[in-house]
Structure formats: C-alpha cells, structure tokens
Amino acid sequence: MNAPFKAPPVPSSEPPLWDLSDLYASREDAAIAADVARGKAVVAELGELQGRLVEARSDAALLAERLDRAITLYEQASEVLGGLGAYAFLAASTARDDAAANGFEADIREQLTAVSTPTVWLTLEINQLEEAEIEAALAIHAGAAKWRPWLRRVRAMKPHELSEQLETFLAEHGPIAAQWPRLFDETLAALRVKAGKESLTLAEALNRLSDPKATQRKAAAEGLSVALGERASTLSLVLNTVAADKALEDRWRGFKRPADSRHLGNEVDGEAVDAMAEAVAAAYPRLSHRYYALKARAMGKATLDQWDRNAPLNTAKPRAFDWKQGREIVLESFSDLGGEFADRAGLFFDNPWVHGRAGPGKQSGAYAHPVTANRHPYVFLNWMGERRDVLTLAHELGHGVHQTLAADRGTLLADTPLTLAETASIFAEGLTFDRLLATAPKAEQKGLLAGRIEDGLNTVVRQIAFHRFETRFHDERLKGEVSAERIGQIWLEEMGASLGPAVTLNPGYEHWWSYVSHFVHSPFYVYAYAFGDLLVAALMETRARDPQGFTPLYRELLAAGGTRTYVEALAPFGLNPRDPAFWTIGTKRLEGLIDRFEALG
C-alpha cells in the first residue's frame, strides 16, 4: 500500500466518511486525464509484443522473457486503469442521486474500455501456445514462473474464447451493458418507503425490519412491498435484459448452463456447487424450518410474518452500539488471531478509508473495494448502530485485511476467486460474534444466540435459496422474457421452501427479489456466501483444536491471494472440500447452535 500513514485521530462515536483524495482530488483533477494517457502508453507498449509470443514458441528462454514482460505490462495497465475505475465507482456509490457522479462513472467506464480493449490479444495469444511450450518457459525463468497461477486461470478459459474481433466487440459492449445495473442502482437509490408518517430510504427500511416493535416492522415491510411493487416492471426489465445479454454471450462461448461461467471464474466444478446446494436444501427442515418454529413459539406466535424473521425475541430495546464501541469490539476480535490482524484492521480506522455514515443517495449494502494491490482498500457500509452493523463492519474489514495481506502478490495474483474471497470476512464475523456472546449479560445471551443463528441462516440457507431462484429464473429466461408476476412466483416458491411453514410470506413479498443487487451486478455470485460460510465452519473447528498452530496457516492462506485453488488452500489444514462430508461440518455446526437455542427454553 503506497498511501501515507496518517496520525490516528481521536476515536469518534460518529460513523466516518472516507476521503478519496488518495486516488484523486475531484472529478476535475488533472491527474485523471494524465492517468488515462499513462494507461494508453502502457497498453501501446504491450501492443508491441503482439505476435511475438507465438513467434518465440520454439525458444523457451525467449518465450519466458516475453511472457514475463507482457504480463508485467498488462498488470501495470490494470493498476493505472483500476485506480480510475475504483475512484469513479466509489464516489458514485455514495451519491446515487447525483446525476453528475453517475454520469462521470459511466464516462470513465467508457474511457477505460477504449484504452484496455486493445489488450484482448494477450490472453488469446497465450492460449495459442501449447501447454508444453509454456511449461518449458516457466521452468527456466523465475520471473515468468511467478505468473503460473494467473496463467492457470487464463488457460482455463481457452475452450470458451472467441475470435479477437468478437472479444473486442464484447469488451466495447461492456460499458453499454453496464447501463442496466446503473438504472437498477439509481432506481433503488431514489426509492422512498412510506412507513406511517415517515419516508425511509431502502437501507433504513431494511434496518427497520429488526426493530423491536412489531408495528414498526410491519409498517416498513408493507411500505417496502408497495414501493418495490410500483417499480417491479422496471426492475424486471433490468433483470430480464441482464440475463438475456449474459445468455447471448454464454451461448457464443459454449457454456452449457447459466452459472457455468461463474463456476469457471471461481475455479470450482459446477457439480460440486450443485451438491452443496442440494445438501443445504436437504437440511432446510433441520435448520430454518425448525428454528423459525422455535422462534415463533418464543415470541408467543403460531407463525412468524416475514418481517419477523430478524426481529428481536422481545420488545425491549436491543443494545445499541456507537461507532467507537463497534470499532473496539471488532479490533479486540481481530486481536484474537494475533496483533497483526488487529493492526491491519486498525489502519482503516486510523485513516479515512471507511464510509460508514448512512444517508440519502447512498446505495444500500456494504462492500470492501480492493482498488489495486499498490493502493489501500476502502470499506463501505450503512451504520445504524445495531448488532448486525457490528458484524457487518467485521465482515467488510475481514475483506480489507485479506486484501492488504494479499497485496504483496501484485494486482493480478492478489485477485481471489469468490470461493476463497468470502473466507476472511465470514471468519472475522464469527470471531466478533463469539466476543459479543462471551461478554453479553446472561439475559441477552438467548437473543444474541438467535441473532447468530439468523445470520447463519441468512448466509447459508437464504443465499442457497437465492441461488436456486436465480437458476430457475435464468433457465426460464432462455425460453423468453419472464414477467414480473412469474419472477415473483418463482421467488415465493423458493423462499417458501427455504423458510418453511412457520413463516408467512405476506402479500407484497413477491416483489422483494427486486432489491437484491447481486442478481443484476454479479449473476450467480450468491452461492459464494454459503460456500464461504461452510468453509469457515470447517476452519473454525480446526482452530478450536489448535489456536496457536492455526494462525500462521490462516495468515498464509490469506496472503496467498489467488495463487492457490480452494482445494490447495485448505490442504495444509487437513481439509478436503471434495469430500461430501466436508459440507456437513457447517450445517452440523449451525444445527448445534439451534440445539443450544432450544435448550435455553
């Protein structure tokens, strides 16, 4: 990370706003145009090597030298252009109601595409080489050999590559296709939910669903159902268009199923993901169905309304956390893994790298943006002061710490497949919950345990239900446009199957698919959350047996970035994710929490 270290401020109870001036001072910063020009120059230098890799295929030493040079230039271009793209996105995500910010993001995206498109030849030419030719080159040149993990991913795409002309067309088409997610974001940012006499943003309405007062939850949920229903035709058009665009590219690339391209990027077998999804679905009765029945009984109800899923167990006001308290809890939790983890997380508080304050125009949700390996990451969330916000902060800082640890690998090799990218975040969340539970008064422990179970259900069961919904929608979209009514029907069927008979899906809930941004921004992303949660459960069981021996292995896993497959990354822990029994560790762990909840009466 090349940003200067800044003197730690006095910890504030107010959630912070970030300062993006480490990237650019403003949209008018002259450095933006200068970096676009610098990116063009690096791409032009890379272009001089076109044709020269294949030309050197019979000379291993020369091929190695040219491979190393070409990939190094490609990484340099990625870093220049990545910083520009990150700045435009980060700035717009806090101002989705600002037409100028959104327009700037779109303009930058188009410029970056124009600059980067001439690099499409590189991976195509690499894949013209034979495996033996590449291996001979890597065997005699350490500089080239370091790119082996990146080359592995490039080679995996070989069966699905198109001609240079078509690859260029798709690259240039990207910014145009991105206008659909932009429309989605701007629609939801402008959405206002009428709840009684209040007008709530999407983030505020979703937060209200965990209010201790049932009347407040109901008002927010019914208001959100109305607001989403009024926009269902627009949002279904967006989803249909994104899916159709994806299907067109998938067909040309030869992917047989809609999720296959995501599986390839994640370096997992589709069959393994299917097996995981089926295992979780088979566990619905033992997990979500059982828990929500227990929760209904604990709340004195025959069944729960859908807005009660994440409600506190009683009407007493739950413990609130100001920003300073959240910071302290998260840093103490990170320190359980060792001082380095807490120190790295502390950098995000000591520097203006976090945008935590909620407000109008800010998009909902949370993320950690790595930018590029030669810069520091940024963390984004909407802090409301609840227990879940503390866990969200831990989750995103887990990503941030992972990103700083992997940064030494460089931008291309630090990039981690989703199957491992969620590991650090979910692990950090688990550590933080353990601390919250251990330090809570006995009277609060059942409520905290309920919250932890619900987080687990939301991460495993709910995300697999999302995945199954998404799979069915894309399958139907292949036959023609899917109406908003039909999308809602699929949603109700999958959510109903996952939640079970103890949860009533109230009228209007059929529209709630429409606020899930991953369906539009990153099709088939969602199963990675369940994958990561179940993987982390196995890691936590390993840590419980030998905490001191675990930490260096865990650090090594994170610092490896994307240089290892998930199978290779877990081998040092003695874990084999190809064994079907591996996935039951996580479901049994969650089932054990439900047992504890039931035992508390």
CSV table of N, CA and C in Angstrom, one decimal, residues 7 14 37 61 90 113 126 135 171 179 198 260 266 285 319 356 361 402 457 464 477 546 564 595:
chain,number,residue,atom,x,y,z
A,7,ALA,N,-1.7,10.3,11.1
A,7,ALA,CA,-1.7,10.2,12.5
A,7,ALA,C,-3.1,9.8,13.0
A,14,GLU,N,-19.2,8.9,16.0
A,14,GLU,CA,-19.9,9.2,14.7
A,14,GLU,C,-19.3,8.4,13.6
A,37,ALA,N,-3.9,8.9,-20.1
A,37,ALA,CA,-2.8,8.9,-21.1
A,37,ALA,C,-1.7,7.9,-20.7
A,61,ALA,N,13.6,-19.9,-23.6
A,61,ALA,CA,14.1,-18.8,-22.9
A,61,ALA,C,13.6,-17.5,-23.4
A,90,LEU,N,-16.5,4.4,-6.4
A,90,LEU,CA,-16.5,4.7,-5.0
A,90,LEU,C,-17.3,6.0,-4.8
A,113,THR,N,-12.6,1.3,-21.1
A,113,THR,CA,-12.9,0.3,-22.1
A,113,THR,C,-12.1,0.6,-23.4
A,126,ILE,N,-1.7,-16.1,-25.7
A,126,ILE,CA,-1.2,-17.1,-24.8
A,126,ILE,C,-1.8,-18.5,-25.0
A,135,GLU,N,5.1,-24.6,-20.2
A,135,GLU,CA,5.8,-25.2,-19.0
A,135,GLU,C,7.3,-25.1,-19.2
A,171,ALA,N,-15.8,-6.5,-25.3
A,171,ALA,CA,-15.2,-5.6,-24.4
A,171,ALA,C,-15.8,-4.2,-24.6
A,179,GLN,N,-25.1,0.0,-18.3
A,179,GLN,CA,-26.1,1.0,-18.0
A,179,GLN,C,-27.4,0.3,-17.4
A,198,GLU,N,-43.5,8.5,8.2
A,198,GLU,CA,-42.1,8.6,7.8
A,198,GLU,C,-41.9,8.2,6.3
A,260,ASP,N,-22.3,-21.6,-15.4
A,260,ASP,CA,-21.0,-22.2,-15.6
A,260,ASP,C,-19.9,-21.2,-15.7
A,266,ASN,N,-14.6,-19.0,-10.5
A,266,ASN,CA,-14.4,-19.4,-9.1
A,266,ASN,C,-13.5,-20.6,-9.0
A,285,PRO,N,-35.3,-28.5,6.6
A,285,PRO,CA,-36.2,-28.9,7.8
A,285,PRO,C,-35.4,-28.8,9.1
A,319,ARG,N,-29.6,-3.7,22.6
A,319,ARG,CA,-28.4,-2.9,22.8
A,319,ARG,C,-27.9,-2.2,21.5
A,356,GLY,N,-19.0,5.0,6.5
A,356,GLY,CA,-19.9,4.3,7.4
A,356,GLY,C,-21.2,5.0,7.6
A,361,GLY,N,-29.3,9.0,-1.0
A,361,GLY,CA,-28.5,8.9,-2.2
A,361,GLY,C,-27.4,7.8,-2.1
A,402,HIS,N,-7.7,-9.1,4.4
A,402,HIS,CA,-7.4,-10.1,3.4
A,402,HIS,C,-6.7,-9.4,2.2
A,457,LEU,N,-28.4,-18.6,9.0
A,457,LEU,CA,-29.4,-18.9,8.1
A,457,LEU,C,-29.4,-18.0,6.9
A,464,ILE,N,-28.5,-19.9,-0.6
A,464,ILE,CA,-28.8,-21.0,-1.5
A,464,ILE,C,-30.2,-20.9,-2.1
A,477,ARG,N,-35.6,-17.8,-18.5
A,477,ARG,CA,-35.3,-16.7,-19.4
A,477,ARG,C,-34.8,-17.1,-20.8
A,546,ASP,N,-6.4,-26.3,17.8
A,546,ASP,CA,-5.0,-25.8,17.9
A,546,ASP,C,-5.0,-24.3,17.5
A,564,ARG,N,-3.6,-19.9,-5.2
A,564,ARG,CA,-4.0,-21.3,-4.9
A,564,ARG,C,-5.5,-21.5,-5.2
A,595,ASP,N,-29.7,-26.3,18.6
A,595,ASP,CA,-29.9,-27.1,19.8
A,595,ASP,C,-29.7,-26.3,21.0
